[in-house]
């Protein structure tokens, strides 16, 4: 969440409407967090993630945040996908009264801006059925050329 707060610090007027939700965090890579895959042993199971598109592989140990010692269990992509689904359900529940109010007034639905990283973004793409066009085809993917572009805003207009 701290990475996304850089924008809020540059736009202090947005602080009062900005919320930080732990469940919206990037995939928790456990002991692989803050490491480059290329630096891990060739036999490490982390390579199954991209070589075999294995969505259930996860690190054997948690990530421990240096600032406060909080441990975060390693997640597989499937685990993180379920967490992101819960986050979308929470968001829909929170926004439903405002959406109904705006609809009754003839106004467009509320716009929600979210900040995230690659795997969380891939999960949101999949959960909102926003595939990426690759070689003329539309794909829902979580790695390689099938994920959302890095550091590029994406409008997930199919969200409910």
PDB file of C-alpha atoms in Angstrom:
ATOM      1  CA  UNK A   1       0.000   0.000   0.000  1.00  0.00           C
ATOM      2  CA  UNK A   2       2.888   2.383   0.637  1.00  0.00           C
ATOM      3  CA  UNK A   3       3.843   2.434  -3.050  1.00  0.00           C
ATOM      4  CA  UNK A   4       0.423   3.758  -4.067  1.00  0.00           C
ATOM      5  CA  UNK A   5       0.529   6.446  -1.389  1.00  0.00           C
ATOM      6  CA  UNK A   6       3.233   8.319  -3.331  1.00  0.00           C
ATOM      7  CA  UNK A   7       0.482   9.596  -5.641  1.00  0.00           C
ATOM      8  CA  UNK A   8      -1.688  10.675  -2.696  1.00  0.00           C
ATOM      9  CA  UNK A   9       1.236  12.600  -1.189  1.00  0.00           C
ATOM     10  CA  UNK A  10       1.509  14.514  -4.472  1.00  0.00           C
ATOM     11  CA  UNK A  11      -2.271  15.140  -4.406  1.00  0.00           C
ATOM     12  CA  UNK A  12      -3.079  15.858  -0.752  1.00  0.00           C
ATOM     13  CA  UNK A  13      -6.630  16.878  -1.669  1.00  0.00           C
ATOM     14  CA  UNK A  14      -7.284  13.178  -2.415  1.00  0.00           C
ATOM     15  CA  UNK A  15      -6.243  11.971   1.039  1.00  0.00           C
ATOM     16  CA  UNK A  16      -9.752  12.344   2.491  1.00  0.00           C
ATOM     17  CA  UNK A  17     -11.254  10.055  -0.175  1.00  0.00           C
ATOM     18  CA  UNK A  18      -8.414   7.526  -0.268  1.00  0.00           C
ATOM     19  CA  UNK A  19      -8.720   4.210   1.555  1.00  0.00           C
ATOM     20  CA  UNK A  20      -6.056   1.559   2.007  1.00  0.00           C
ATOM     21  CA  UNK A  21      -7.315  -2.021   2.135  1.00  0.00           C
ATOM     22  CA  UNK A  22      -4.904  -4.782   3.135  1.00  0.00           C
ATOM     23  CA  UNK A  23      -6.932  -7.295   1.093  1.00  0.00           C
ATOM     24  CA  UNK A  24      -6.129  -5.317  -2.068  1.00  0.00           C
ATOM     25  CA  UNK A  25      -2.386  -5.915  -1.640  1.00  0.00           C
ATOM     26  CA  UNK A  26      -0.209  -7.509  -4.287  1.00  0.00           C
ATOM     27  CA  UNK A  27       0.235 -11.284  -4.223  1.00  0.00           C
ATOM     28  CA  UNK A  28       2.119 -12.347  -1.131  1.00  0.00           C
ATOM     29  CA  UNK A  29       5.118 -14.198  -2.503  1.00  0.00           C
ATOM     30  CA  UNK A  30       6.321 -15.320   0.916  1.00  0.00           C
ATOM     31  CA  UNK A  31      10.055 -15.925   1.165  1.00  0.00           C
ATOM     32  CA  UNK A  32      10.335 -15.155  -2.576  1.00  0.00           C
ATOM     33  CA  UNK A  33       9.144 -11.575  -2.002  1.00  0.00           C
ATOM     34  CA  UNK A  34      11.572  -8.848  -3.106  1.00  0.00           C
ATOM     35  CA  UNK A  35      13.642 -11.406  -5.014  1.00  0.00           C
ATOM     36  CA  UNK A  36      14.174 -11.815  -8.720  1.00  0.00           C
ATOM     37  CA  UNK A  37      13.199 -15.217 -10.084  1.00  0.00           C
ATOM     38  CA  UNK A  38      16.424 -15.335 -12.094  1.00  0.00           C
ATOM     39  CA  UNK A  39      18.356 -15.230  -8.802  1.00  0.00           C
ATOM     40  CA  UNK A  40      16.650 -18.335  -7.383  1.00  0.00           C
ATOM     41  CA  UNK A  41      18.094 -21.819  -7.889  1.00  0.00           C
ATOM     42  CA  UNK A  42      17.116 -23.461 -11.204  1.00  0.00           C
ATOM     43  CA  UNK A  43      15.496 -26.302  -9.269  1.00  0.00           C
ATOM     44  CA  UNK A  44      13.340 -23.991  -7.122  1.00  0.00           C
ATOM     45  CA  UNK A  45       9.643 -24.705  -7.606  1.00  0.00           C
ATOM     46  CA  UNK A  46       8.998 -20.983  -8.160  1.00  0.00           C
ATOM     47  CA  UNK A  47       9.940 -21.540 -11.804  1.00  0.00           C
ATOM     48  CA  UNK A  48       6.807 -23.694 -12.240  1.00  0.00           C
ATOM     49  CA  UNK A  49       4.782 -20.499 -11.921  1.00  0.00           C
ATOM     50  CA  UNK A  50       5.808 -19.213 -15.333  1.00  0.00           C
ATOM     51  CA  UNK A  51       7.248 -22.332 -17.020  1.00  0.00           C
ATOM     52  CA  UNK A  52       4.182 -24.501 -16.396  1.00  0.00           C
ATOM     53  CA  UNK A  53       1.597 -21.773 -15.666  1.00  0.00           C
ATOM     54  CA  UNK A  54       1.196 -23.434 -12.263  1.00  0.00           C
ATOM     55  CA  UNK A  55      -1.336 -21.364 -10.284  1.00  0.00           C
ATOM     56  CA  UNK A  56      -1.038 -23.339  -7.038  1.00  0.00           C
ATOM     57  CA  UNK A  57       2.719 -23.091  -6.436  1.00  0.00           C
ATOM     58  CA  UNK A  58       3.785 -20.945  -3.463  1.00  0.00           C
ATOM     59  CA  UNK A  59       6.890 -20.256  -1.414  1.00  0.00           C
ATOM     60  CA  UNK A  60       7.630 -22.612   1.483  1.00  0.00           C
ATOM     61  CA  UNK A  61       8.004 -19.806   4.040  1.00  0.00           C
ATOM     62  CA  UNK A  62       6.244 -16.519   4.835  1.00  0.00           C
ATOM     63  CA  UNK A  63       7.452 -13.016   4.049  1.00  0.00           C
ATOM     64  CA  UNK A  64       8.350 -11.007   7.151  1.00  0.00           C
ATOM     65  CA  UNK A  65       7.957  -7.247   6.783  1.00  0.00           C
ATOM     66  CA  UNK A  66      11.211  -5.643   8.006  1.00  0.00           C
ATOM     67  CA  UNK A  67       9.528  -2.512   9.393  1.00  0.00           C
ATOM     68  CA  UNK A  68       7.424  -4.276  12.022  1.00  0.00           C
ATOM     69  CA  UNK A  69       8.078  -8.030  11.846  1.00  0.00           C
ATOM     70  CA  UNK A  70       4.596  -8.858  10.564  1.00  0.00           C
ATOM     71  CA  UNK A  71       4.600 -12.221   8.778  1.00  0.00           C
ATOM     72  CA  UNK A  72       2.507 -12.797   5.660  1.00  0.00           C
ATOM     73  CA  UNK A  73       1.882 -16.367   4.574  1.00  0.00           C
ATOM     74  CA  UNK A  74       2.939 -17.161   1.029  1.00  0.00           C
ATOM     75  CA  UNK A  75       0.060 -17.252  -1.448  1.00  0.00           C
ATOM     76  CA  UNK A  76      -0.466 -19.156  -4.638  1.00  0.00           C
ATOM     77  CA  UNK A  77      -2.152 -17.305  -7.485  1.00  0.00           C
ATOM     78  CA  UNK A  78      -5.392 -19.165  -6.709  1.00  0.00           C
ATOM     79  CA  UNK A  79      -5.261 -18.076  -3.063  1.00  0.00           C
ATOM     80  CA  UNK A  80      -4.640 -14.474  -4.092  1.00  0.00           C
ATOM     81  CA  UNK A  81      -7.418 -14.686  -6.709  1.00  0.00           C
ATOM     82  CA  UNK A  82      -9.851 -15.708  -3.957  1.00  0.00           C
ATOM     83  CA  UNK A  83      -8.624 -12.846  -1.746  1.00  0.00           C
ATOM     84  CA  UNK A  84      -9.148 -10.371  -4.575  1.00  0.00           C
ATOM     85  CA  UNK A  85     -12.660 -11.757  -5.156  1.00  0.00           C
ATOM     86  CA  UNK A  86     -13.421 -11.049  -1.500  1.00  0.00           C
ATOM     87  CA  UNK A  87     -12.040  -7.535  -1.943  1.00  0.00           C
ATOM     88  CA  UNK A  88     -14.323  -6.961  -4.964  1.00  0.00           C
ATOM     89  CA  UNK A  89     -17.316  -8.259  -2.988  1.00  0.00           C
ATOM     90  CA  UNK A  90     -16.439  -5.828  -0.170  1.00  0.00           C
ATOM     91  CA  UNK A  91     -16.073  -2.998  -2.681  1.00  0.00           C
ATOM     92  CA  UNK A  92     -19.404  -3.800  -4.342  1.00  0.00           C
ATOM     93  CA  UNK A  93     -21.123  -3.896  -0.953  1.00  0.00           C
ATOM     94  CA  UNK A  94     -19.591  -0.577   0.074  1.00  0.00           C
ATOM     95  CA  UNK A  95     -20.444   1.149  -3.211  1.00  0.00           C
ATOM     96  CA  UNK A  96     -23.989  -0.265  -3.653  1.00  0.00           C
ATOM     97  CA  UNK A  97     -25.781   2.496  -1.677  1.00  0.00           C
ATOM     98  CA  UNK A  98     -23.912   5.237  -3.551  1.00  0.00           C
ATOM     99  CA  UNK A  99     -24.540   3.523  -6.892  1.00  0.00           C
ATOM    100  CA  UNK A 100     -28.281   3.277  -6.119  1.00  0.00           C
ATOM    101  CA  UNK A 101     -28.389   6.918  -5.033  1.00  0.00           C
ATOM    102  CA  UNK A 102     -26.635   8.045  -8.215  1.00  0.00           C
ATOM    103  CA  UNK A 103     -28.847   5.859 -10.412  1.00  0.00           C
ATOM    104  CA  UNK A 104     -31.995   7.329  -8.806  1.00  0.00           C
ATOM    105  CA  UNK A 105     -30.645  10.806  -9.539  1.00  0.00           C
ATOM    106  CA  UNK A 106     -29.895   9.869 -13.166  1.00  0.00           C
ATOM    107  CA  UNK A 107     -26.173  10.232 -12.556  1.00  0.00           C
ATOM    108  CA  UNK A 108     -23.484   7.819 -13.767  1.00  0.00           C
ATOM    109  CA  UNK A 109     -22.292   5.123 -11.357  1.00  0.00           C
ATOM    110  CA  UNK A 110     -19.414   5.994  -9.025  1.00  0.00           C
ATOM    111  CA  UNK A 111     -15.885   5.590 -10.314  1.00  0.00           C
ATOM    112  CA  UNK A 112     -13.430   3.698  -8.141  1.00  0.00           C
ATOM    113  CA  UNK A 113      -9.701   4.067  -8.715  1.00  0.00           C
ATOM    114  CA  UNK A 114      -7.501   1.256  -7.471  1.00  0.00           C
ATOM    115  CA  UNK A 115      -3.751   0.993  -7.361  1.00  0.00           C
ATOM    116  CA  UNK A 116      -2.100  -2.386  -7.609  1.00  0.00           C
ATOM    117  CA  UNK A 117       0.726  -4.490  -8.948  1.00  0.00           C
ATOM    118  CA  UNK A 118       1.017  -7.198 -11.570  1.00  0.00           C
ATOM    119  CA  UNK A 119      -0.452 -10.353 -10.010  1.00  0.00           C
ATOM    120  CA  UNK A 120      -3.226  -8.425  -8.227  1.00  0.00           C
ATOM    121  CA  UNK A 121      -3.922  -6.683 -11.526  1.00  0.00           C
ATOM    122  CA  UNK A 122      -4.002 -10.005 -13.350  1.00  0.00           C
ATOM    123  CA  UNK A 123      -6.476 -11.331 -10.771  1.00  0.00           C
ATOM    124  CA  UNK A 124      -8.695  -8.269 -11.241  1.00  0.00           C
ATOM    125  CA  UNK A 125      -8.539  -8.714 -15.016  1.00  0.00           C
ATOM    126  CA  UNK A 126      -9.646 -12.322 -14.711  1.00  0.00           C
ATOM    127  CA  UNK A 127     -12.347 -11.622 -12.129  1.00  0.00           C
ATOM    128  CA  UNK A 128     -13.829  -8.779 -14.193  1.00  0.00           C
ATOM    129  CA  UNK A 129     -13.491 -10.632 -17.508  1.00  0.00           C
ATOM    130  CA  UNK A 130     -11.105  -8.059 -18.957  1.00  0.00           C
ATOM    131  CA  UNK A 131      -8.803 -10.080 -21.154  1.00  0.00           C
ATOM    132  CA  UNK A 132      -5.824  -8.782 -23.048  1.00  0.00           C
ATOM    133  CA  UNK A 133      -5.572  -8.954 -26.822  1.00  0.00           C
ATOM    134  CA  UNK A 134      -2.555 -10.982 -27.903  1.00  0.00           C
ATOM    135  CA  UNK A 135      -2.006 -12.034 -31.493  1.00  0.00           C
ATOM    136  CA  UNK A 136      -5.575 -11.015 -32.350  1.00  0.00           C
ATOM    137  CA  UNK A 137      -7.122 -13.158 -29.600  1.00  0.00           C
ATOM    138  CA  UNK A 138      -8.499 -12.167 -26.207  1.00  0.00           C
ATOM    139  CA  UNK A 139      -6.891 -13.933 -23.237  1.00  0.00           C
ATOM    140  CA  UNK A 140      -7.332 -14.051 -19.491  1.00  0.00           C
ATOM    141  CA  UNK A 141      -3.899 -14.781 -18.081  1.00  0.00           C
ATOM    142  CA  UNK A 142      -1.661 -14.230 -15.121  1.00  0.00           C
ATOM    143  CA  UNK A 143       1.862 -14.249 -16.509  1.00  0.00           C
ATOM    144  CA  UNK A 144       3.971 -13.282 -19.470  1.00  0.00           C
ATOM    145  CA  UNK A 145       2.413 -11.492 -22.412  1.00  0.00           C
ATOM    146  CA  UNK A 146      -1.118 -12.147 -21.142  1.00  0.00           C
ATOM    147  CA  UNK A 147      -1.049  -9.852 -18.098  1.00  0.00           C
ATOM    148  CA  UNK A 148      -1.956  -6.202 -17.888  1.00  0.00           C
ATOM    149  CA  UNK A 149       0.776  -3.744 -18.879  1.00  0.00           C
ATOM    150  CA  UNK A 150       3.131  -2.636 -16.120  1.00  0.00           C
ATOM    151  CA  UNK A 151       2.574   0.842 -14.637  1.00  0.00           C
ATOM    152  CA  UNK A 152      -0.234   1.586 -17.084  1.00  0.00           C
ATOM    153  CA  UNK A 153      -3.765   2.601 -16.058  1.00  0.00           C
ATOM    154  CA  UNK A 154      -6.391   0.089 -17.129  1.00  0.00           C
ATOM    155  CA  UNK A 155     -10.104   0.869 -17.098  1.00  0.00           C
ATOM    156  CA  UNK A 156     -11.931  -2.236 -15.875  1.00  0.00           C
ATOM    157  CA  UNK A 157     -15.283  -1.029 -17.159  1.00  0.00           C
ATOM    158  CA  UNK A 158     -16.970  -4.420 -16.805  1.00  0.00           C
ATOM    159  CA  UNK A 159     -16.859  -4.253 -12.994  1.00  0.00           C
ATOM    160  CA  UNK A 160     -20.134  -4.410 -11.117  1.00  0.00           C
TER     161      UNK A 160
END
